[in-house]
Short mmCIF file of N, CA and C in Angstrom, two decimals:
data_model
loop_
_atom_site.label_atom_id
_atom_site.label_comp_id
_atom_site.label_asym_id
_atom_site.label_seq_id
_atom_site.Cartn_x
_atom_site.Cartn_y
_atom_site.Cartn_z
N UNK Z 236 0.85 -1.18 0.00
CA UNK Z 236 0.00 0.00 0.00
C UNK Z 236 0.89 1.24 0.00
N UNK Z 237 0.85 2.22 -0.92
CA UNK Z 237 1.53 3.41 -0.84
C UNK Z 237 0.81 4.60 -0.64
N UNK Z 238 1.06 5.34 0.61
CA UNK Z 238 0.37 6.72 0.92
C UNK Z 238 0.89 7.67 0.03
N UNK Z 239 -0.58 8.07 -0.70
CA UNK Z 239 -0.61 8.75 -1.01
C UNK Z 239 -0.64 10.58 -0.80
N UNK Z 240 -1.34 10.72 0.04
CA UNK Z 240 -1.72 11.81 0.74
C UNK Z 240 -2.12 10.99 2.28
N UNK Z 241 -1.81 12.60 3.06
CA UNK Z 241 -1.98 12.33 4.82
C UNK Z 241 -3.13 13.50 4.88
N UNK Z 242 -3.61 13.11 6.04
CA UNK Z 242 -5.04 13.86 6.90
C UNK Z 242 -4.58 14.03 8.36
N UNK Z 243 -4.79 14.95 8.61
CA UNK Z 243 -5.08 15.40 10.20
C UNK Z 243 -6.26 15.36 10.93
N UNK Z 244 -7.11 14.60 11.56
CA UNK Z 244 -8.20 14.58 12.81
C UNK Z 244 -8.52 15.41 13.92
N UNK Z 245 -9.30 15.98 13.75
CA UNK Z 245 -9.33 16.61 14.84
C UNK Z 245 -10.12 16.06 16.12
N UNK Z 246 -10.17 15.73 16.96
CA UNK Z 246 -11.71 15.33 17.74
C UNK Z 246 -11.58 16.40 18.92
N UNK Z 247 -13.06 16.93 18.81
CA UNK Z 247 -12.82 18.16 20.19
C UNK Z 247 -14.25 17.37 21.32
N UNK Z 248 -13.66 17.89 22.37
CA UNK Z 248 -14.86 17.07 23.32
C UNK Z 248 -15.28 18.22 24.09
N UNK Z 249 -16.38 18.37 24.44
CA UNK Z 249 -16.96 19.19 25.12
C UNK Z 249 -17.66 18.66 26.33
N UNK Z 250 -17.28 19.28 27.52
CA UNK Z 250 -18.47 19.08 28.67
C UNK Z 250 -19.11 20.08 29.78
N UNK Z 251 -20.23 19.58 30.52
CA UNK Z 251 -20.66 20.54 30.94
C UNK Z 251 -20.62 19.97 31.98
N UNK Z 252 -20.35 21.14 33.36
CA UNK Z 252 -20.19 20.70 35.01
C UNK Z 252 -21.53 21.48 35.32
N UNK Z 253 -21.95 20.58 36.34
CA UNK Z 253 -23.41 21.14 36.87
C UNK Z 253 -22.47 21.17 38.15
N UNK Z 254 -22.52 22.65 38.69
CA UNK Z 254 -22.51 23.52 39.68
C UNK Z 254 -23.49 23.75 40.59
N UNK Z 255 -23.96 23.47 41.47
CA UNK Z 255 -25.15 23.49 42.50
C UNK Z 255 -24.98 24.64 43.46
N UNK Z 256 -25.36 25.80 43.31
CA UNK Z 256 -25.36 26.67 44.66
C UNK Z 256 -26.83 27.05 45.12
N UNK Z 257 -26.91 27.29 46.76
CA UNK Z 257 -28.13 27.93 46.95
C UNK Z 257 -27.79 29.44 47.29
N UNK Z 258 -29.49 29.79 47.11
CA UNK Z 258 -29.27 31.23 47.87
C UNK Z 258 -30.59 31.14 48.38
N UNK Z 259 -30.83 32.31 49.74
CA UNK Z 259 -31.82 32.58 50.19
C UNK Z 259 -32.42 33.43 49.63
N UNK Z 260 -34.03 33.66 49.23
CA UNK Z 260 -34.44 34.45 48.49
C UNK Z 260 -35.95 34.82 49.37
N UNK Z 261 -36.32 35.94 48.64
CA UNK Z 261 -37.07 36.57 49.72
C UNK Z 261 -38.54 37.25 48.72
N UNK Z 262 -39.76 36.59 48.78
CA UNK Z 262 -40.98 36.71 48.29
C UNK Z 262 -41.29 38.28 48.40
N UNK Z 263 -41.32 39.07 47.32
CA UNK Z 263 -41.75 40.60 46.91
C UNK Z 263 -42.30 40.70 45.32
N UNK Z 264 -42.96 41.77 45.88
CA UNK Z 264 -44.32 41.73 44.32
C UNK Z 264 -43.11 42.72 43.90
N UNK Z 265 -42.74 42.06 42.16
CA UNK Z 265 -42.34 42.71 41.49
C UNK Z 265 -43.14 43.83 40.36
N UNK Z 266 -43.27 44.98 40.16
CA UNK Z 266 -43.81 45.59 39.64
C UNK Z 266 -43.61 45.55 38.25
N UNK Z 267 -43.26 44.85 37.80
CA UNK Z 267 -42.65 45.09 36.20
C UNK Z 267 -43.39 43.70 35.84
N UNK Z 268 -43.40 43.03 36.78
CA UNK Z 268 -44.15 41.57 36.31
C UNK Z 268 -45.51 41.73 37.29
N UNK Z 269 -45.74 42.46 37.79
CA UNK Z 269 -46.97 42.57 38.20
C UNK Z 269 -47.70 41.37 38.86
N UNK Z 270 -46.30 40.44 39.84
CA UNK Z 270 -46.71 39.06 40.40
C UNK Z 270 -45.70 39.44 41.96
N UNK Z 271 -46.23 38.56 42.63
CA UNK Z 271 -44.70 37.95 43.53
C UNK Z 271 -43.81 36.70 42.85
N UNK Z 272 -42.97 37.57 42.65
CA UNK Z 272 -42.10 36.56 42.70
C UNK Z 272 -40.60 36.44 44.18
N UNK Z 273 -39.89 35.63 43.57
CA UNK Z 273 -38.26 35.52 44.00
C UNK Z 273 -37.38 36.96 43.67
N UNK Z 274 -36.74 37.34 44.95
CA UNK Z 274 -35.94 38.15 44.74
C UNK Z 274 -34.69 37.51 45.10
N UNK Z 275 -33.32 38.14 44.97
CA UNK Z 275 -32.32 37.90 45.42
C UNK Z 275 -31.03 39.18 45.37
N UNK Z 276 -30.43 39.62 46.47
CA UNK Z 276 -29.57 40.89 46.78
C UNK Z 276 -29.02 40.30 45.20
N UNK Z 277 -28.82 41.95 44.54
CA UNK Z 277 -27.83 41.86 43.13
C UNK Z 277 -25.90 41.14 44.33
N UNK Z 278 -25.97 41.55 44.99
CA UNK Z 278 -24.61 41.52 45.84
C UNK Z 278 -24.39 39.86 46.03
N UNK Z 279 -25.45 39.18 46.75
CA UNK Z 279 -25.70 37.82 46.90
C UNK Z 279 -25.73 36.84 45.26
N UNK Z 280 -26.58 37.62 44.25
CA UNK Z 280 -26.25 36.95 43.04
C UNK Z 280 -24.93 37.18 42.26
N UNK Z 281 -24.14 38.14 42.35
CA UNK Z 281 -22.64 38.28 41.65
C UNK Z 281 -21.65 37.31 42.66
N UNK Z 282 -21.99 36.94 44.20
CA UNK Z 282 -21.34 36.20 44.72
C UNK Z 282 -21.65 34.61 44.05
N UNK Z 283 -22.73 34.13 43.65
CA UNK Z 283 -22.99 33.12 43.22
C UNK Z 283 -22.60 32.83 42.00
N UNK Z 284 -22.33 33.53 41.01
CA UNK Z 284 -21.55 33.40 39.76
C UNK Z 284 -19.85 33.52 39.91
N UNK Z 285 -19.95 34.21 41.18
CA UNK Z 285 -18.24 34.37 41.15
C UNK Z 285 -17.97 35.73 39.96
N UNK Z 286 -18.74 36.89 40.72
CA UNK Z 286 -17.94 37.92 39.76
C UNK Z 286 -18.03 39.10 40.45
N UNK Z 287 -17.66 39.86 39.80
CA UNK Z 287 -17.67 41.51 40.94
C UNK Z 287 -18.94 42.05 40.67
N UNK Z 288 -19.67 42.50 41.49
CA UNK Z 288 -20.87 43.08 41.59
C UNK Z 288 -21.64 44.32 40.31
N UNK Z 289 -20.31 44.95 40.15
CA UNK Z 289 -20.14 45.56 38.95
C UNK Z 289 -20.68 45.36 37.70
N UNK Z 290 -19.79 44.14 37.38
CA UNK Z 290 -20.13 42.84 36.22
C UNK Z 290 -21.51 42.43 36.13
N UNK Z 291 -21.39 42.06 37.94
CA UNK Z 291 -23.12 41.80 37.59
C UNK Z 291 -24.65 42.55 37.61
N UNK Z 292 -24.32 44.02 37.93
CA UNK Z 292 -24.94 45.05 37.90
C UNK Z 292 -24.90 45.67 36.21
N UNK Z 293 -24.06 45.53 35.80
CA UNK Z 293 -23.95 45.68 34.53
C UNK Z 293 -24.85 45.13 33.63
N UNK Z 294 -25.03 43.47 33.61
CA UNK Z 294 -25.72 42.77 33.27
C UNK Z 294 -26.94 42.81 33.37
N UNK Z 295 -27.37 43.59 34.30
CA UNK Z 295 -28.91 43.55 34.85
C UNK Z 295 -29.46 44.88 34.39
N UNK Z 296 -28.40 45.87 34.13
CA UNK Z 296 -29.13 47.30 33.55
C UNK Z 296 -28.88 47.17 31.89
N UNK Z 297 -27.77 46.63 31.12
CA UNK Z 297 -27.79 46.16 30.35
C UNK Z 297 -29.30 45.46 29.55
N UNK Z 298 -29.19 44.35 29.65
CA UNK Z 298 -30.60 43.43 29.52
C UNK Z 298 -31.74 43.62 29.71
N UNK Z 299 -31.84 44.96 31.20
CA UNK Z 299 -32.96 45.19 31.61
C UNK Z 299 -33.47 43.71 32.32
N UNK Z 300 -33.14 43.35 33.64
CA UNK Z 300 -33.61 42.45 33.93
C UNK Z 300 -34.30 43.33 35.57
N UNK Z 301 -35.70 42.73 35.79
CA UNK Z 301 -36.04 43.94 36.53
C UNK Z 301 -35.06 43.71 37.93
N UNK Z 302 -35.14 44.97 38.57
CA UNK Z 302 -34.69 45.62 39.58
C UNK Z 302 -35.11 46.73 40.20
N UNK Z 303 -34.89 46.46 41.73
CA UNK Z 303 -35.43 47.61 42.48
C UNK Z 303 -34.24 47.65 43.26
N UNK Z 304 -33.79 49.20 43.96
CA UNK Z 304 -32.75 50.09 44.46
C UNK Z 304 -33.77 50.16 46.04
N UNK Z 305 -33.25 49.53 46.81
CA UNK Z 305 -34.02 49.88 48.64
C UNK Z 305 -32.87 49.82 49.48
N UNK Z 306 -32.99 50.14 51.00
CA UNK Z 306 -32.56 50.27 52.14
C UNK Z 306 -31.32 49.14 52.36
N UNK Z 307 -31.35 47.56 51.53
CA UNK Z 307 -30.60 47.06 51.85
C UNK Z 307 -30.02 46.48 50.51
N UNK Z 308 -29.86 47.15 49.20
CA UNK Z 308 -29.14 46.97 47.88
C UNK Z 308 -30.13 47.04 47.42
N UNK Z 309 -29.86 46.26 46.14
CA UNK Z 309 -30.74 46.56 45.27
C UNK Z 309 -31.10 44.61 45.06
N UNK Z 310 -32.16 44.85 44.57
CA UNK Z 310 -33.12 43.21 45.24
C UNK Z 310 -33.30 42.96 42.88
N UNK Z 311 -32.96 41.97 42.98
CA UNK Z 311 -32.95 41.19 41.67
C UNK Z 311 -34.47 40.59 41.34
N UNK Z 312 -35.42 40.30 40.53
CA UNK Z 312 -36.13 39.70 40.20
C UNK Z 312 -36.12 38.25 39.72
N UNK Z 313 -35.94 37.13 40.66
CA UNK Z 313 -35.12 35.70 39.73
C UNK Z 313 -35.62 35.47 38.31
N UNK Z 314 -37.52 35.77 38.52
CA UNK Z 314 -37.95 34.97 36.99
C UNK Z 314 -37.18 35.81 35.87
N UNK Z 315 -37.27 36.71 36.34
CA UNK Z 315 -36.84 38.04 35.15
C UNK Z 315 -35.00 37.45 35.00
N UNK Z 316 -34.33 37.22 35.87
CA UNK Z 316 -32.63 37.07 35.44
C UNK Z 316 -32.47 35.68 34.55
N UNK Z 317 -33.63 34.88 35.40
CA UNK Z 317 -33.61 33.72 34.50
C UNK Z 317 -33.67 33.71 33.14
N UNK Z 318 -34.81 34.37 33.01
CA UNK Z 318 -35.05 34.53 31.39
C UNK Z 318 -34.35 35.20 30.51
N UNK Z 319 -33.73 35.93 31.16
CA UNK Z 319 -32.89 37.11 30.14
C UNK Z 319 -31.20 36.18 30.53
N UNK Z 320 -31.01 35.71 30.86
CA UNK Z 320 -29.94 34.22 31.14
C UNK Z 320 -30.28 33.45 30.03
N UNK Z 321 -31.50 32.58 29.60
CA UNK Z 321 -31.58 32.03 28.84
C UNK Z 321 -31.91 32.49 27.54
N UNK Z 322 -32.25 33.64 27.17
CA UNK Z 322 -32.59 34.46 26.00
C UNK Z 322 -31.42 34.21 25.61
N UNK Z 323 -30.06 35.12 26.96
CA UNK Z 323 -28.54 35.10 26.38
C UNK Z 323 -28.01 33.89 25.71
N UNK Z 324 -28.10 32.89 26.57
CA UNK Z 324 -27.49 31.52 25.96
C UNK Z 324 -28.12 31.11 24.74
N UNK Z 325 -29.35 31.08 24.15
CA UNK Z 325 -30.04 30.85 23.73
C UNK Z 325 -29.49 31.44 21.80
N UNK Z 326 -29.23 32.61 22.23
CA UNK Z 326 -28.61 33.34 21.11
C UNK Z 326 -27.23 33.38 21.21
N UNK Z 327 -26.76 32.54 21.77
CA UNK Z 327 -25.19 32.67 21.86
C UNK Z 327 -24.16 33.75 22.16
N UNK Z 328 -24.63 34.83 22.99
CA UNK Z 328 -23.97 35.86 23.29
C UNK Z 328 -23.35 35.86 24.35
N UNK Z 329 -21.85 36.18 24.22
CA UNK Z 329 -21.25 36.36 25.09
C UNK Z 329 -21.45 37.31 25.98
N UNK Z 330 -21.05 37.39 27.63
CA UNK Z 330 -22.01 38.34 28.01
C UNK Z 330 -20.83 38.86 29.08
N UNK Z 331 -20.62 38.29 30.32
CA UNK Z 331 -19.78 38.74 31.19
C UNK Z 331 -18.27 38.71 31.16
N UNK Z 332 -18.49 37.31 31.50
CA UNK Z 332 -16.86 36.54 32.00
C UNK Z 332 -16.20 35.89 30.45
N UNK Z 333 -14.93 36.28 30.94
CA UNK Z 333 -13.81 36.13 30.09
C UNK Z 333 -13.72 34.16 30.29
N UNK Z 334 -13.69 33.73 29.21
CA UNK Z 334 -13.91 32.25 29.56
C UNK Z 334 -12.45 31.72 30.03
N UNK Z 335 -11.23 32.61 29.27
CA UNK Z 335 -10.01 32.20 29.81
C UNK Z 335 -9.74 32.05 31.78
N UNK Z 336 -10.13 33.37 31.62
CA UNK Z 336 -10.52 33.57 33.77
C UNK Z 336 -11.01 32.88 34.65
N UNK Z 337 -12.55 32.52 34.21
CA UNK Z 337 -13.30 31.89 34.87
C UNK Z 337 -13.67 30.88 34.50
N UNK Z 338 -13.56 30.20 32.86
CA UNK Z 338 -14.12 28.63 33.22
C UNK Z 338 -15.46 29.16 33.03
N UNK Z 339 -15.85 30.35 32.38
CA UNK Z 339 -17.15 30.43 32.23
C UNK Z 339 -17.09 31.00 31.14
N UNK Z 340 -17.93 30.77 29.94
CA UNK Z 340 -18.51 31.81 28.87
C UNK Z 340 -19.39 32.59 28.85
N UNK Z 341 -20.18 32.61 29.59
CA UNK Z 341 -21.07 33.23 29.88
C UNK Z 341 -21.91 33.01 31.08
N UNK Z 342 -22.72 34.20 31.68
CA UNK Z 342 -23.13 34.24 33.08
C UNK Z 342 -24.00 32.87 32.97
N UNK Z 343 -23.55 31.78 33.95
CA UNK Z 343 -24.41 31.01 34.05
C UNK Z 343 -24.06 29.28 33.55
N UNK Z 344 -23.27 29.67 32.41
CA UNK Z 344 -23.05 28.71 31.27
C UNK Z 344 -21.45 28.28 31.66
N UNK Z 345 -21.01 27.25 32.18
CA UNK Z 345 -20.32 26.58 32.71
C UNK Z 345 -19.78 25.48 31.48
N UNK Z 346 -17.88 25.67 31.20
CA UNK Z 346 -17.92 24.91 30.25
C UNK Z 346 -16.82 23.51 30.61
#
């Protein structure tokens, strides 16, 4: 048998780590959704992603994910971060974290 021509293979593998954190969250009628839902401190959710508060304040005026400014930070809307989380992934947009840094591509999305 004589080679003729050579090929290179590539095989890339991908996986995903399921990360489990809790947080305590605290039942308030959100006005933008006009329900009660889940809140959670913006401060308490940038600790749960692992990013600076900044980053994740950014994200939330950015997107428009609702929010209210009171006496003890500013209180997150979960259904609302959720969805605008999955809108993001959904369309493939990169959003926060540098994936080199954190092992993350995006808020949420663990690679």
């Amino acid at each position: 048998m004589t080679t003729k021509r050579q090929r290179e293979i590539v095989i890339e593998f991908e996986r995903v780590q399921l990360i489990r954190k809790r947080a305590h969250t605290t039942i308030v009628n959100c006005s933008k959704c006009n329900s009660d839902v889940d809140c959670v401190t913006a401060s308490l959710a940038a600790e749960l992603f692992d990013i600076e508060l900044g980053e994740f304040l950014g994200f939330v005026t950015r997107f428009g994910v609702h929010h209210e400014h009171g006496p003890t930070g500013t209180a997150i809307c979960v259904p609302s971060l959720l969805a605008e989380m999955q809108q993001r992934h959904d369309k493939g947009t990169k959003l926060i974290l540098d994936s080199a840094s954190h092992g993350l591509d995006e808020i949420g999305r663990i690679y």
